[in-house]
Short mmCIF file of C-alpha atoms and ligand atoms in Angstrom, two decimals:
data_model
loop_
_atom_site.label_atom_id
_atom_site.label_comp_id
_atom_site.label_asym_id
_atom_site.label_seq_id
_atom_site.Cartn_x
_atom_site.Cartn_y
_atom_site.Cartn_z
CA MET A 1031 -40.83 20.78 -19.81
CA PRO A 1032 -37.16 19.93 -20.42
CA LEU A 1033 -35.32 18.01 -17.72
CA THR A 1034 -33.02 19.87 -15.36
CA GLU A 1035 -29.36 18.79 -15.10
CA GLN A 1036 -30.15 17.18 -11.75
CA GLU A 1037 -33.02 15.18 -13.22
CA LYS A 1038 -30.83 14.03 -16.11
CA LEU A 1039 -28.17 12.83 -13.68
CA GLU A 1040 -30.76 11.01 -11.58
CA ARG A 1041 -32.14 9.26 -14.66
CA LYS A 1042 -28.67 8.25 -15.79
CA ARG A 1043 -27.92 6.88 -12.31
CA SER A 1044 -31.17 4.89 -12.26
CA ARG A 1045 -30.40 3.42 -15.67
CA LEU A 1046 -26.91 2.39 -14.54
CA ILE A 1047 -28.29 0.78 -11.37
CA GLU A 1048 -30.86 -1.10 -13.43
CA LYS A 1049 -28.15 -2.35 -15.79
CA ALA A 1050 -25.90 -3.30 -12.85
CA ARG A 1051 -28.58 -5.74 -11.64
CA GLU A 1052 -27.55 -8.03 -14.49
CA TYR A 1053 -24.19 -8.68 -12.84
CA GLN A 1054 -22.80 -10.09 -9.63
CA LEU A 1055 -21.37 -7.25 -7.54
CA GLY A 1056 -17.76 -8.47 -7.83
CA THR A 1057 -18.05 -8.88 -11.58
CA TYR A 1058 -19.59 -5.43 -11.96
CA ALA A 1059 -16.84 -3.87 -9.84
CA ARG A 1060 -14.04 -5.41 -11.89
CA LYS A 1061 -15.66 -5.07 -15.31
CA PHE A 1062 -17.23 -1.62 -15.10
CA VAL A 1063 -15.81 0.27 -12.14
CA ALA A 1064 -12.17 -0.88 -12.11
CA SER A 1065 -11.65 -0.14 -15.81
CA VAL A 1066 -12.82 3.47 -15.41
CA TYR A 1067 -10.84 3.83 -12.19
CA GLN A 1068 -7.66 2.63 -13.89
CA GLN A 1069 -8.08 4.97 -16.84
CA MET A 1070 -8.71 7.80 -14.38
CA ILE A 1071 -5.44 7.11 -12.53
CA ARG A 1072 -3.49 7.33 -15.80
CA ALA A 1073 -5.36 10.38 -17.06
CA GLU A 1074 -4.94 12.32 -13.81
CA SER A 1075 -1.24 11.55 -13.81
CA ALA A 1076 -0.94 12.59 -17.46
CA ALA A 1077 -2.89 15.81 -16.79
CA MET A 1078 -0.23 17.06 -14.35
CA PRO A 1079 1.64 20.10 -15.68
CA TYR A 1080 4.85 19.56 -17.65
CA GLY A 1081 7.66 18.65 -15.26
CA ASP A 1082 9.59 15.94 -13.50
CA ALA A 1083 8.02 12.83 -11.99
CA LEU A 1084 9.66 10.56 -9.47
CA ALA A 1085 10.34 6.99 -10.52
CA VAL A 1086 12.65 4.12 -9.67
CA VAL A 1087 15.18 3.52 -12.44
CA ASN A 1088 17.49 0.51 -12.14
CA GLY A 1089 16.62 0.24 -8.49
CA GLU A 1090 17.31 3.89 -7.62
CA LEU A 1091 15.09 6.94 -7.28
CA ALA A 1092 15.27 9.34 -10.22
CA TRP A 1093 13.41 12.36 -11.59
CA ILE A 1094 12.08 11.83 -15.10
CA THR A 1095 10.89 14.67 -17.31
CA ARG A 1096 7.48 14.18 -18.87
CA GLU A 1097 5.05 16.26 -20.89
CA VAL A 1098 1.33 16.79 -20.48
CA GLY A 1099 -0.37 13.66 -21.85
CA GLN A 1100 2.46 11.37 -20.74
CA CYS A 1101 2.89 9.11 -17.72
CA VAL A 1102 6.07 7.75 -16.16
CA CYS A 1103 6.21 4.10 -15.07
CA VAL A 1104 6.84 4.40 -11.33
CA THR A 1105 9.06 1.31 -11.24
CA CYS A 1106 11.33 1.77 -14.29
CA GLY A 1107 10.98 5.38 -15.43
CA LYS A 1108 9.70 4.59 -18.91
CA VAL A 1109 7.74 7.52 -20.37
CA LEU A 1110 4.57 6.54 -22.25
CA PRO A 1111 1.52 8.33 -23.64
CA TRP A 1112 -1.46 7.90 -21.31
CA LYS A 1113 -3.50 6.65 -24.24
CA ASN A 1114 -2.81 4.92 -27.52
CA SER A 1115 0.39 3.36 -26.31
CA ASN A 1116 1.26 0.30 -28.37
CA ALA A 1117 3.27 -2.86 -28.45
CA THR A 1118 6.24 -1.23 -30.23
CA HIS A 1119 6.83 1.47 -27.65
CA GLY A 1120 5.35 -0.37 -24.70
CA LYS A 1121 1.95 -0.25 -23.16
CA LEU A 1122 0.83 1.70 -20.16
CA ASP A 1123 -1.08 -0.08 -17.38
CA THR A 1124 -2.28 0.95 -13.98
CA GLY A 1125 -0.33 -1.12 -11.47
CA HIS A 1126 -1.54 -1.87 -7.97
CA PHE A 1127 1.04 -1.89 -5.19
CA ILE A 1128 -1.06 -4.44 -3.31
CA PRO A 1129 -2.04 -6.56 -6.29
CA SER A 1130 -5.13 -8.13 -4.74
CA ARG A 1131 -8.42 -7.78 -6.59
CA ARG A 1132 -10.34 -7.60 -3.34
CA MET A 1133 -12.55 -4.55 -3.10
CA SER A 1134 -10.71 -3.31 0.02
CA VAL A 1135 -7.58 -2.52 -2.01
CA LEU A 1136 -8.81 -2.45 -5.62
CA PHE A 1137 -9.97 1.15 -5.25
CA ALA A 1138 -7.84 2.12 -2.25
CA GLU A 1139 -6.35 5.57 -2.44
CA LYS A 1140 -2.58 5.58 -3.04
CA ASN A 1141 -2.55 1.92 -4.13
CA ALA A 1142 -2.59 2.37 -7.93
CA HIS A 1143 -0.22 4.27 -10.22
CA PRO A 1144 0.91 4.32 -13.84
CA GLN A 1145 3.13 1.38 -14.61
CA CYS A 1146 4.35 -0.03 -17.91
CA SER A 1147 2.95 -3.44 -18.84
CA HIS A 1148 6.43 -4.96 -18.67
CA CYS A 1149 6.79 -4.04 -14.98
CA ASN A 1150 3.14 -4.72 -14.20
CA GLN A 1151 2.71 -8.01 -16.01
CA GLN A 1152 6.07 -9.59 -16.91
CA LEU A 1153 7.76 -8.54 -13.66
CA GLY A 1154 4.69 -9.22 -11.53
CA GLY A 1155 4.36 -5.60 -10.41
CA ASN A 1156 8.11 -5.11 -9.92
CA GLN A 1157 7.48 -5.27 -6.19
CA GLY A 1158 10.88 -4.31 -4.79
CA CYS A 1159 11.04 -1.13 -6.87
CA TYR A 1160 7.36 -0.36 -6.19
CA GLU A 1161 7.94 -0.57 -2.45
CA LEU A 1162 10.96 1.76 -2.67
CA TRP A 1163 8.84 4.28 -4.58
CA MET A 1164 5.89 3.97 -2.17
CA ARG A 1165 8.15 4.38 0.86
CA HIS A 1166 9.66 7.53 -0.57
CA VAL A 1167 6.42 9.10 -1.84
CA TYR A 1168 3.97 8.15 0.95
CA GLY A 1169 6.04 6.65 3.78
CA GLN A 1170 5.94 3.43 5.75
CA GLU A 1171 2.62 4.23 7.44
CA THR A 1172 0.72 4.20 4.15
CA ILE A 1173 2.34 0.92 3.13
CA ALA A 1174 1.33 -0.64 6.45
CA ARG A 1175 -2.22 0.72 6.14
CA LEU A 1176 -2.61 -0.75 2.65
CA ARG A 1177 -1.25 -4.11 3.81
CA ARG A 1178 -3.78 -4.16 6.64
CA ARG A 1179 -6.60 -3.30 4.24
CA LYS A 1180 -5.71 -6.27 2.09
CA ASN A 1181 -7.12 -8.58 4.76
CA GLN A 1182 -10.25 -6.56 5.40
CA THR A 1183 -13.55 -7.37 3.83
CA VAL A 1184 -15.30 -4.44 2.22
CA GLN A 1185 -18.81 -4.88 0.94
CA CYS A 1186 -20.13 -2.32 -1.49
CA THR A 1187 -23.78 -2.10 -2.44
CA ARG A 1188 -24.84 -1.94 -6.07
CA GLU A 1189 -25.73 1.73 -5.62
CA GLU A 1190 -22.33 2.50 -4.12
CA LEU A 1191 -20.56 0.83 -7.03
CA VAL A 1192 -22.60 2.82 -9.53
CA ASP A 1193 -21.85 6.04 -7.63
CA MET A 1194 -18.13 5.18 -7.68
CA ARG A 1195 -18.32 4.56 -11.42
CA ILE A 1196 -20.02 7.94 -11.96
CA GLU A 1197 -17.47 9.71 -9.75
CA TYR A 1198 -14.47 8.11 -11.50
CA GLN A 1199 -15.94 8.84 -14.92
CA GLY A 1200 -16.34 12.50 -13.89
CA ARG A 1201 -12.73 12.71 -12.71
CA LEU A 1202 -11.56 11.00 -15.92
CA ASN A 1203 -13.49 13.48 -18.05
CA ARG A 1204 -12.08 16.46 -16.13
CA ALA A 1205 -8.52 15.15 -16.51
CA ILE A 1206 -9.02 14.73 -20.27
CA GLU A 1207 -10.42 18.27 -20.51
CA LYS A 1208 -7.47 19.60 -18.54
CA MET A 1209 -4.99 17.89 -20.89
CA GLY A 1210 -6.81 19.33 -23.89
CA ALA A 1211 -6.72 22.84 -22.44
CA ASP A 1212 -3.03 22.60 -21.60
CA HIS A 1213 -2.18 21.29 -25.04
CA ALA A 1214 -4.02 24.22 -26.59
CA CYS A 1215 -1.75 26.86 -25.06
ZN1 LIG B 634 8.12 -0.09 -16.10
#
């Protein structure tokens, strides 16, 4: 008898958990969960309908027009394709406002956004501009909450990490589908 969808998902999950046993939890989180999470952040941003996105340009808030499939660097306003960006036109990263790699903030909601590699890497996250953007978009409370989380210890089990990976992969796939559909019309 063929497997039901549910059974297929369960099997896939078991296989991923089995594979995850080969790694330390922290290594697995950074290597396999964070990479999907970061792609998901860019894809979901790029899947937004055509329109203006808020960014900080030369230290001031500005609205930047972008198309479906493109992201705007939150701290300089550069417009880049969510995928296949290259060295000539700049590369798109996912920049964390609180740059710690601790699990408490690595996957924290509202802590990661599209950022060009220049701002993210060369400018060390372009902190002053990032904070201005965060304050305007989410407010001081969210900034304070994220800063508190930085010092908290969050332990995830292997199963939780695998479930996060599956969830993020699902959201990534849906965002890619959405972009495809929007491009088609
Ligand atoms: Zn930038």
